[in-house]
Short mmCIF file of C-alpha atoms and ligand atoms in Angstrom, two decimals:
data_model
loop_
_atom_site.label_atom_id
_atom_site.label_comp_id
_atom_site.label_asym_id
_atom_site.label_seq_id
_atom_site.Cartn_x
_atom_site.Cartn_y
_atom_site.Cartn_z
CA MET A 10 17.32 6.98 -15.35
CA SER A 11 20.49 6.93 -13.32
CA ALA A 12 23.54 4.90 -14.12
CA PRO A 13 25.45 3.95 -10.98
CA THR A 14 28.82 5.66 -10.51
CA ASP A 15 32.10 3.77 -10.21
CA GLU A 16 32.82 4.96 -6.73
CA GLY A 17 29.68 3.32 -5.49
CA GLU A 18 29.12 5.99 -2.90
CA GLY A 19 25.67 7.20 -2.08
CA GLN A 20 22.40 6.05 -0.73
CA SER A 21 20.80 2.94 -2.19
CA LEU A 22 17.46 4.52 -2.98
CA GLU A 23 19.07 7.43 -4.75
CA ARG A 24 19.81 5.13 -7.66
CA VAL A 25 18.23 2.27 -9.53
CA PRO A 26 20.12 -0.98 -10.21
CA GLN A 27 22.11 -0.99 -13.45
CA ALA A 28 19.68 -3.47 -15.04
CA LEU A 29 16.87 -0.92 -14.66
CA SER A 30 18.82 2.10 -15.82
CA THR A 31 17.17 2.44 -19.25
CA ARG A 32 13.78 3.98 -19.92
CA GLU A 33 12.33 0.70 -21.22
CA ALA A 34 13.61 -1.37 -18.30
CA TRP A 35 12.28 0.97 -15.64
CA LEU A 36 8.91 1.21 -17.39
CA ASP A 37 8.65 -2.59 -17.22
CA PRO A 38 11.10 -4.04 -14.68
CA PHE A 39 9.11 -7.25 -14.22
CA ASP A 40 11.18 -9.64 -16.39
CA TRP A 41 14.29 -8.63 -14.49
CA TYR A 42 12.52 -9.17 -11.16
CA ALA A 43 11.49 -12.67 -12.32
CA GLU A 44 15.07 -13.49 -13.20
CA MET A 45 16.32 -12.20 -9.86
CA ARG A 46 13.65 -14.08 -7.85
CA GLU A 47 14.82 -17.24 -9.54
CA GLU A 48 18.59 -16.75 -9.67
CA GLN A 49 19.64 -14.20 -7.06
CA PRO A 50 16.73 -13.71 -4.66
CA VAL A 51 18.99 -11.83 -2.24
CA ARG A 52 21.95 -10.10 -3.88
CA TYR A 53 24.47 -7.43 -2.97
CA ASP A 54 24.78 -4.49 -5.36
CA GLN A 55 28.31 -3.17 -5.13
CA ASN A 56 27.48 0.07 -6.92
CA ARG A 57 24.56 1.04 -4.74
CA GLN A 58 26.02 -0.63 -1.64
CA CYS A 59 22.88 -2.40 -0.61
CA TRP A 60 21.16 -5.78 -0.59
CA ASP A 61 18.28 -6.24 -3.03
CA VAL A 62 15.56 -8.67 -1.92
CA PHE A 63 13.08 -10.02 -4.47
CA ARG A 64 10.96 -12.87 -3.09
CA TYR A 65 7.64 -12.42 -1.32
CA GLU A 66 8.58 -14.50 1.73
CA ASP A 67 11.76 -12.46 2.32
CA VAL A 68 10.11 -9.08 1.79
CA ASP A 69 7.44 -10.20 4.25
CA ARG A 70 10.04 -11.24 6.80
CA ILE A 71 11.84 -7.87 6.54
CA LEU A 72 8.71 -5.76 6.94
CA ASP A 73 7.47 -7.96 9.75
CA ASP A 74 10.61 -7.55 11.86
CA PRO A 75 11.29 -3.82 12.38
CA GLU A 76 13.65 -4.57 15.27
CA THR A 77 16.08 -6.32 12.94
CA PHE A 78 15.29 -4.18 9.89
CA SER A 79 15.13 -0.57 11.01
CA SER A 80 13.64 2.35 9.06
CA ASN A 81 16.23 4.79 10.41
CA PRO A 82 18.76 5.69 7.66
CA ARG A 83 21.14 7.10 10.30
CA LEU A 84 21.99 3.52 11.32
CA ALA A 85 23.36 2.70 7.87
CA SER A 86 27.08 2.17 7.71
CA ALA A 87 27.28 2.94 3.97
CA ILE A 88 25.44 6.23 4.15
CA ASP A 89 27.33 9.31 5.25
CA LEU A 90 24.68 11.95 5.55
CA PRO A 91 26.05 15.45 5.10
CA PRO A 92 25.67 17.55 8.32
CA GLU A 93 22.85 19.66 6.76
CA ALA A 94 20.87 16.51 5.91
CA GLU A 95 21.41 15.13 9.44
CA GLN A 96 19.27 17.98 10.70
CA SER A 97 16.68 17.91 7.96
CA PRO A 98 13.10 17.73 9.27
CA ILE A 99 12.40 15.14 6.58
CA LEU A 100 14.48 12.68 8.67
CA GLU A 101 12.37 13.42 11.74
CA THR A 102 9.21 11.71 10.57
CA MET A 103 7.37 8.50 11.43
CA LEU A 104 8.61 7.06 8.13
CA THR A 105 12.21 6.97 9.41
CA ALA A 106 11.40 6.34 13.11
CA ASP A 107 11.41 3.02 14.97
CA GLY A 108 9.72 1.63 18.06
CA GLU A 109 8.14 3.93 20.62
CA ARG A 110 9.07 7.09 18.79
CA HIS A 111 7.33 5.82 15.67
CA GLY A 112 4.17 5.07 17.68
CA ARG A 113 4.20 8.52 19.30
CA LEU A 114 4.52 10.29 15.93
CA ARG A 115 1.96 8.18 14.11
CA GLY A 116 -0.51 8.57 17.00
CA VAL A 117 -0.67 12.36 16.50
CA VAL A 118 -2.63 12.16 13.22
CA GLU A 119 -3.87 8.56 13.13
CA ASP A 120 -7.50 9.43 13.82
CA TRP A 121 -7.64 11.75 10.83
CA PHE A 122 -6.78 8.93 8.43
CA ARG A 123 -9.11 6.21 9.72
CA PRO A 124 -11.57 4.92 7.10
CA ARG A 125 -14.56 6.41 8.93
CA ALA A 126 -13.00 9.89 9.11
CA ILE A 127 -12.02 9.72 5.45
CA THR A 128 -15.40 8.45 4.26
CA GLN A 129 -17.11 11.51 5.76
CA ARG A 130 -15.28 13.63 3.23
CA ALA A 131 -16.30 11.60 0.17
CA GLU A 132 -18.78 14.17 -1.14
CA ARG A 133 -16.26 16.98 -1.04
CA PHE A 134 -13.72 14.80 -2.89
CA GLU A 135 -16.33 13.99 -5.54
CA ASP A 136 -16.88 17.72 -6.08
CA ILE A 137 -13.15 18.32 -6.49
CA ALA A 138 -12.93 15.53 -9.09
CA ALA A 139 -15.99 16.86 -10.94
CA ASP A 140 -14.57 20.40 -11.10
CA LEU A 141 -11.26 19.22 -12.46
CA LEU A 142 -12.85 17.02 -15.10
CA GLU A 143 -15.21 19.74 -16.20
CA ASP A 144 -12.16 21.70 -17.35
CA ALA A 145 -10.18 18.69 -18.60
CA ILE A 146 -12.83 16.87 -20.62
CA ASP A 147 -13.34 19.11 -23.52
CA GLY A 148 -11.86 18.02 -26.80
CA GLY A 149 -11.78 14.24 -26.43
CA ARG A 150 -8.15 14.23 -25.41
CA MET A 151 -6.26 14.96 -22.21
CA ASP A 152 -3.03 14.29 -20.39
CA LEU A 153 -4.39 12.22 -17.56
CA ILE A 154 -1.46 13.07 -15.28
CA ASP A 155 -1.29 16.85 -15.71
CA ASP A 156 -5.01 17.44 -16.06
CA PHE A 157 -6.30 15.11 -13.38
CA ALA A 158 -4.13 12.53 -11.60
CA TYR A 159 -1.72 15.18 -10.33
CA PRO A 160 -4.04 18.02 -9.25
CA PHE A 161 -6.71 15.80 -7.68
CA PRO A 162 -4.72 14.30 -4.76
CA VAL A 163 -2.84 17.56 -4.24
CA ILE A 164 -6.03 19.53 -3.79
CA VAL A 165 -7.32 16.84 -1.41
CA ILE A 166 -4.21 16.76 0.79
CA ALA A 167 -3.90 20.56 0.67
CA GLU A 168 -7.46 20.83 2.00
CA LEU A 169 -6.82 18.26 4.73
CA LEU A 170 -3.64 20.03 5.77
CA GLY A 171 -5.27 23.43 5.50
CA VAL A 172 -3.05 25.11 2.91
CA PRO A 173 -4.27 26.94 -0.21
CA SER A 174 -4.49 24.52 -3.12
CA GLU A 175 -3.48 27.39 -5.46
CA ASP A 176 0.06 26.87 -4.14
CA ARG A 177 0.10 23.51 -5.90
CA PRO A 178 2.62 24.35 -8.65
CA GLN A 179 5.10 24.91 -5.82
CA PHE A 180 4.10 21.66 -4.09
CA ARG A 181 4.71 19.79 -7.29
CA GLY A 182 8.18 21.23 -7.76
CA TRP A 183 9.16 20.49 -4.16
CA SER A 184 7.68 16.99 -4.07
CA GLU A 185 9.18 15.93 -7.38
CA THR A 186 12.60 17.20 -6.40
CA LEU A 187 12.46 15.36 -3.07
CA VAL A 188 11.68 11.95 -4.61
CA GLU A 189 13.83 12.43 -7.70
CA THR A 190 16.71 10.19 -8.72
CA PRO A 191 19.67 11.91 -10.41
CA THR A 192 19.88 11.12 -14.13
CA ASP A 193 23.44 12.33 -14.54
CA THR A 194 25.78 10.77 -11.98
CA SER A 195 28.90 12.85 -12.68
CA GLU A 196 30.35 14.42 -9.54
CA ALA A 197 29.27 17.95 -10.51
CA ALA A 198 25.75 16.88 -11.46
CA LEU A 199 25.31 14.95 -8.22
CA GLU A 200 26.43 17.93 -6.22
CA ALA A 201 23.98 20.19 -8.08
CA PHE A 202 21.26 17.60 -7.51
CA ARG A 203 21.95 17.47 -3.76
CA GLN A 204 21.83 21.25 -3.60
CA ARG A 205 18.50 21.26 -5.40
CA GLN A 206 17.10 18.72 -2.96
CA GLU A 207 18.39 20.67 -0.01
CA GLN A 208 16.90 23.87 -1.35
CA ALA A 209 13.52 22.19 -1.91
CA SER A 210 13.60 20.81 1.60
CA GLU A 211 14.48 24.23 3.06
CA GLU A 212 11.79 26.02 1.09
CA LEU A 213 9.18 23.47 2.09
CA ALA A 214 10.25 23.79 5.73
CA GLU A 215 10.00 27.58 5.54
CA TYR A 216 6.58 27.34 3.96
CA PHE A 217 5.23 25.13 6.73
CA GLU A 218 7.03 27.05 9.46
CA ALA A 219 4.85 30.05 8.71
CA LYS A 220 1.67 27.91 8.57
CA LEU A 221 2.45 26.25 11.91
CA GLU A 222 3.02 29.63 13.56
CA ASP A 223 -0.27 30.83 12.16
CA ARG A 224 -2.22 27.82 13.51
CA ALA A 225 -0.50 28.03 16.92
CA ARG A 226 -2.15 31.46 17.21
CA ASP A 227 -5.41 30.64 15.48
CA SER A 228 -6.41 26.95 15.46
CA LYS A 229 -8.65 25.61 12.67
CA ASP A 230 -10.23 22.28 11.71
CA ASP A 231 -7.23 21.01 9.76
CA LEU A 232 -4.16 18.80 10.09
CA ILE A 233 -1.68 21.66 10.49
CA SER A 234 -3.64 22.76 13.58
CA VAL A 235 -3.47 19.20 14.99
CA ILE A 236 0.29 19.18 14.43
CA ALA A 237 0.73 22.73 15.84
CA GLU A 238 -1.22 21.73 18.93
CA ALA A 239 0.93 18.62 19.50
CA ALA A 240 4.04 20.82 19.14
CA GLY A 241 2.57 23.36 21.58
CA GLU A 242 2.09 20.59 24.14
CA GLU A 243 5.64 19.41 23.46
CA ARG A 244 4.49 16.04 22.15
CA LEU A 245 6.44 16.94 19.00
CA SER A 246 9.72 18.82 18.63
CA HIS A 247 9.85 21.75 16.24
CA GLU A 248 11.69 19.64 13.61
CA GLU A 249 9.22 16.79 14.01
CA ALA A 250 6.27 19.16 13.46
CA LEU A 251 7.85 20.52 10.29
CA GLY A 252 8.79 17.04 9.06
CA PHE A 253 5.22 15.92 9.68
CA CYS A 254 3.74 18.55 7.37
CA MET A 255 6.35 17.87 4.71
CA LEU A 256 5.81 14.12 4.85
CA LEU A 257 2.04 14.37 4.57
CA LEU A 258 2.25 16.71 1.61
CA VAL A 259 4.81 14.65 -0.30
CA ALA A 260 3.54 11.15 0.63
CA GLY A 261 -0.01 12.19 -0.06
CA ASN A 262 0.35 13.38 -3.60
CA ILE A 263 2.98 11.75 -5.84
CA THR A 264 2.02 8.21 -4.84
CA THR A 265 -1.69 8.71 -5.44
CA THR A 266 -1.02 10.49 -8.75
CA ASN A 267 0.81 7.34 -9.83
CA LEU A 268 -1.90 5.00 -8.58
CA ILE A 269 -4.46 6.79 -10.76
CA GLY A 270 -1.99 7.06 -13.66
CA ASN A 271 -0.93 3.41 -13.41
CA ALA A 272 -4.59 2.36 -13.20
CA MET A 273 -5.35 4.05 -16.52
CA ARG A 274 -2.14 2.66 -18.03
CA CYS A 275 -3.31 -0.85 -17.07
CA LEU A 276 -6.93 -0.33 -18.15
CA THR A 277 -6.17 1.25 -21.54
CA ALA A 278 -3.86 -1.72 -22.19
CA HIS A 279 -6.70 -4.11 -21.25
CA PRO A 280 -9.87 -2.68 -22.90
CA ALA A 281 -12.02 -5.72 -22.05
CA ALA A 282 -11.14 -5.35 -18.37
CA MET A 283 -11.90 -1.62 -18.54
CA GLU A 284 -15.35 -2.38 -19.95
CA ARG A 285 -16.05 -4.83 -17.13
CA VAL A 286 -15.08 -2.21 -14.56
CA ARG A 287 -17.02 0.55 -16.26
CA THR A 288 -20.20 -1.50 -16.40
CA GLY A 289 -19.83 -2.61 -12.78
CA GLU A 290 -19.33 -6.25 -13.73
CA ALA A 291 -15.95 -6.16 -11.97
CA PRO A 292 -15.68 -4.14 -8.75
CA ILE A 293 -13.67 -0.92 -8.82
CA GLU A 294 -12.27 -1.85 -5.37
CA SER A 295 -10.59 -5.08 -6.52
CA THR A 296 -9.42 -3.31 -9.68
CA ILE A 297 -7.56 -0.74 -7.57
CA GLU A 298 -6.00 -3.51 -5.45
CA GLU A 299 -4.84 -5.22 -8.63
CA VAL A 300 -3.20 -2.01 -9.90
CA LEU A 301 -1.45 -1.68 -6.52
CA ARG A 302 -0.09 -5.19 -7.07
CA TYR A 303 0.53 -5.22 -10.83
CA ARG A 304 2.05 -1.75 -11.23
CA SER A 305 2.83 -0.74 -7.63
CA PRO A 306 3.33 3.05 -7.27
CA VAL A 307 6.04 2.32 -4.70
CA GLN A 308 8.39 -0.36 -6.09
CA ALA A 309 11.00 -0.47 -3.35
CA LEU A 310 11.61 0.48 0.29
CA ALA A 311 14.80 0.65 2.36
CA ARG A 312 15.69 -0.82 5.74
CA ILE A 313 18.91 -1.00 7.77
CA ALA A 314 19.98 -4.23 9.50
CA THR A 315 20.43 -3.65 13.24
CA ARG A 316 22.28 -6.97 13.72
CA ASP A 317 23.95 -9.63 11.61
CA VAL A 318 21.25 -11.69 9.94
CA GLU A 319 20.99 -14.37 7.27
CA LEU A 320 18.58 -14.26 4.34
CA GLN A 321 18.49 -17.00 1.66
CA GLY A 322 21.95 -18.10 2.82
CA MET A 323 23.45 -14.60 2.42
CA SER A 324 25.08 -12.94 5.41
CA ILE A 325 23.80 -9.45 5.95
CA GLU A 326 25.80 -7.41 8.46
CA GLU A 327 24.70 -4.89 11.03
CA GLY A 328 24.50 -1.45 9.35
CA ASP A 329 23.89 -2.89 5.86
CA THR A 330 21.14 -1.33 3.75
CA VAL A 331 18.47 -3.77 2.59
CA VAL A 332 16.06 -2.94 -0.25
CA PRO A 333 12.87 -5.04 -0.26
CA TRP A 334 11.41 -4.88 -3.78
CA LEU A 335 7.64 -4.65 -3.26
CA GLY A 336 7.09 -4.61 -7.01
CA SER A 337 8.86 -7.96 -7.34
CA ALA A 338 7.23 -9.60 -4.31
CA ASN A 339 3.89 -8.55 -5.84
CA ARG A 340 4.66 -10.70 -8.91
CA ASP A 341 5.95 -13.74 -7.03
CA PRO A 342 4.33 -16.90 -8.47
CA ALA A 343 4.80 -18.59 -5.07
CA VAL A 344 1.92 -16.40 -3.84
CA PHE A 345 0.01 -15.10 -6.86
CA ASP A 346 -1.61 -17.27 -9.47
CA ALA A 347 -0.51 -16.12 -12.99
CA PRO A 348 1.21 -13.04 -11.48
CA ASP A 349 1.89 -11.38 -14.85
CA GLN A 350 -1.80 -11.30 -15.71
CA PHE A 351 -3.80 -8.19 -14.84
CA ARG A 352 -7.00 -9.57 -13.29
CA VAL A 353 -9.42 -6.93 -12.09
CA ASP A 354 -11.28 -9.38 -9.85
CA ARG A 355 -8.24 -11.12 -8.35
CA ALA A 356 -8.98 -12.52 -4.90
CA PRO A 357 -7.28 -12.96 -2.55
CA ASN A 358 -4.75 -10.26 -3.31
CA PRO A 359 -2.29 -9.93 -0.40
CA HIS A 360 -0.05 -7.39 -2.17
CA PHE A 361 2.55 -5.11 -0.59
CA GLY A 362 1.41 -1.99 -2.48
CA PHE A 363 1.01 -0.08 0.81
CA GLY A 364 3.82 -1.92 2.60
CA ARG A 365 3.15 -4.10 5.63
CA GLY A 366 3.65 -4.09 9.39
CA THR A 367 4.13 -1.07 11.66
CA HIS A 368 4.84 1.33 8.78
CA TYR A 369 1.85 0.19 6.72
CA CYS A 370 0.71 3.23 4.76
CA LEU A 371 -1.15 5.66 6.96
CA GLY A 372 -2.89 7.13 3.92
CA ALA A 373 -4.13 3.82 2.48
CA PRO A 374 -7.86 4.47 3.15
CA LEU A 375 -7.51 7.96 1.68
CA ALA A 376 -5.57 6.77 -1.38
CA ARG A 377 -8.09 3.99 -2.05
CA MET A 378 -10.99 6.41 -1.81
CA GLU A 379 -9.31 8.99 -4.05
CA ALA A 380 -8.59 6.34 -6.67
CA ARG A 381 -12.16 5.02 -6.51
CA ILE A 382 -13.73 8.49 -6.77
CA GLY A 383 -11.25 9.60 -9.44
CA LEU A 384 -11.71 6.57 -11.69
CA ASN A 385 -15.49 6.53 -11.31
CA ALA A 386 -15.64 10.23 -12.17
CA LEU A 387 -13.62 9.55 -15.32
CA PHE A 388 -15.77 6.56 -16.33
CA GLU A 389 -18.96 8.58 -15.91
CA ARG A 390 -17.76 11.28 -18.27
CA THR A 391 -15.87 9.34 -20.94
CA ALA A 392 -16.32 6.36 -23.28
CA ASP A 393 -13.91 4.43 -25.52
CA VAL A 394 -10.84 5.55 -23.60
CA ARG A 395 -7.67 4.78 -25.57
CA PRO A 396 -3.96 5.50 -25.17
CA GLY A 397 -3.20 8.83 -26.89
CA GLY A 398 0.59 8.65 -27.13
CA GLU A 399 3.37 6.22 -27.80
CA ARG A 400 6.45 7.12 -25.88
CA LEU A 401 5.93 6.94 -22.14
CA GLN A 402 8.55 8.38 -19.80
CA PRO A 403 8.95 6.90 -16.33
CA VAL A 404 8.78 9.11 -13.26
CA ARG A 405 12.34 10.09 -12.32
CA SER A 406 12.70 8.19 -9.08
CA ALA A 407 14.31 4.93 -8.00
CA PHE A 408 11.38 3.85 -5.84
CA ILE A 409 8.26 5.70 -7.04
CA TYR A 410 6.83 4.06 -10.16
CA GLY A 411 4.64 5.73 -12.74
CA VAL A 412 4.72 7.76 -15.93
CA GLN A 413 5.37 11.48 -16.32
CA GLU A 414 2.60 11.96 -18.88
CA LEU A 415 -0.26 9.75 -19.98
CA PRO A 416 -2.10 11.14 -23.02
CA ILE A 417 -5.52 9.52 -23.45
CA GLU A 418 -8.22 9.85 -26.10
CA PHE A 419 -11.89 9.25 -25.49
CA ARG A 420 -15.46 10.13 -26.46
CA PRO A 421 -16.91 12.62 -23.96
CA ARG A 422 -20.26 11.48 -22.53
CA ASP A 423 -23.09 13.89 -21.78
C1 HEM B 1324 3.80 4.76 4.27
C2 HEM B 1324 2.54 3.60 -0.24
C3 HEM B 1324 -0.67 7.24 -0.32
C4 HEM B 1324 0.98 8.72 3.94
C5 HEM B 1324 3.71 4.11 3.08
C6 HEM B 1324 4.41 2.89 2.73
C7 HEM B 1324 4.06 2.58 1.46
C8 HEM B 1324 3.13 3.58 1.00
C9 HEM B 1324 4.57 1.41 0.64
C10 HEM B 1324 5.34 2.09 3.63
C11 HEM B 1324 6.68 2.78 3.83
C12 HEM B 1324 7.62 1.93 4.64
O1 HEM B 1324 7.27 0.86 5.13
O2 HEM B 1324 8.80 2.34 4.77
C13 HEM B 1324 1.57 4.49 -0.63
C14 HEM B 1324 0.86 4.41 -1.89
C15 HEM B 1324 -0.04 5.44 -1.90
C16 HEM B 1324 0.09 6.15 -0.66
C17 HEM B 1324 1.13 3.36 -2.97
C18 HEM B 1324 -1.03 5.84 -2.95
C19 HEM B 1324 -1.44 5.05 -3.83
C20 HEM B 1324 -0.54 7.93 0.83
C21 HEM B 1324 -1.36 9.05 1.22
C22 HEM B 1324 -0.89 9.47 2.42
C23 HEM B 1324 0.23 8.61 2.79
C24 HEM B 1324 -2.54 9.62 0.43
C25 HEM B 1324 -1.46 10.59 3.24
C26 HEM B 1324 -1.12 11.72 3.37
C27 HEM B 1324 1.89 7.79 4.37
C28 HEM B 1324 2.62 7.91 5.62
C29 HEM B 1324 3.43 6.76 5.72
C30 HEM B 1324 3.19 5.96 4.52
C31 HEM B 1324 2.51 9.04 6.63
C32 HEM B 1324 4.39 6.39 6.85
C33 HEM B 1324 3.68 5.47 7.81
C34 HEM B 1324 4.58 5.04 8.94
O3 HEM B 1324 5.81 5.19 8.85
O4 HEM B 1324 4.03 4.56 9.95
N1 HEM B 1324 2.92 4.50 2.01
N2 HEM B 1324 1.09 5.56 0.07
N3 HEM B 1324 0.40 7.68 1.81
N4 HEM B 1324 2.25 6.62 3.73
FE1 HEM B 1324 1.60 6.02 1.95
#
């Protein structure tokens, strides 16, 4: 993982705090969170130039007040975006928009992601999972990430968008580059990293540019057509339309891959819990919620203060970057009973796994359904699932949390 540079320049989410900069610490950051919740619940990180916020009540307050805590990185005083990045479509999405603009953007696709609309597609998603597992479950061993947790959500989102799922090796490269955190923070390496990110962003934009043009001429029953239509009616600018496609592709795959991966990491570490879920004694739904809490695929968000504001006695100034740590709030003993225990039937479970407030994850119903279908499909076809490797590597990102590979061993079931 990254080690912060001396100069302390750069965007807060590009880098993890020093305390989490080793492989072990970023695989299990929870002891450090506990220490911070207790001793420095709101602290300024000089290297990353941002405020870290660890307690549930403060994370809640930040997400609940988008007027004071904006999602627009352009308002940050510590972030000097290079001119190319200023124009990047990826900054023209609902994720980084506030107020009315946010509502207008989110409204374009909202209907597609409602639980009822998503549920209608369940059968198709089950077929996709079955096809993938037919190939993967052969010799009693697989890499859960490469063989299943990665391709499954990508095929799903590619179908919803209306792009060929065979292009998925490219999607993976682009998505991973866009959420990556630099491992080497020397000047030259950072520059190369920025160029890589820029190139990925340009290539992704070019890819969707062609698709949007195609759908503007010939509309189909897919999300790109919905976005092309909104652009045609000038409800979206050209950059916003491109950013939309890019956001849905990236947000819709890496996060869900890590939800499924983290679920199996939790369950293989807790075989008795896995047995209860497999036999239906514990509901799969509450199990998924518990994974979202216990090993949240998104550990941290970023907001910019739009005015001077006080939090736990600390004075945050207008333009300061604030990082609410969802992964820490989700382990706060003030809210969760025995927070470091993985309890598949935990209730209530008011976790922040999908965020909260106006930016609450648009894809939550889809992600939940994919995880449910994916895990059930695995349970139906395997028994005695065990970890198949020792040395896990964390995903290279300062806010996305998961493992790069997850070898598992099992007995195939007929
Ligand atoms: C927003 C997590 C899957 C699309 C968010 C946010 C979180 C999150 C924490 C809040 C961001 C913020 O407040 O700044 C997750 C997790 C997922 C997942 C953990 C899987 C387990 C998906 C999927 C899609 C999606 C499948 C669909 C394509 C979005 C979008 C937003 C968002 C568009 C922005 C919403 C807005 O700004 O109004 N997600 N997400 N996500 N997510 Fe997800």
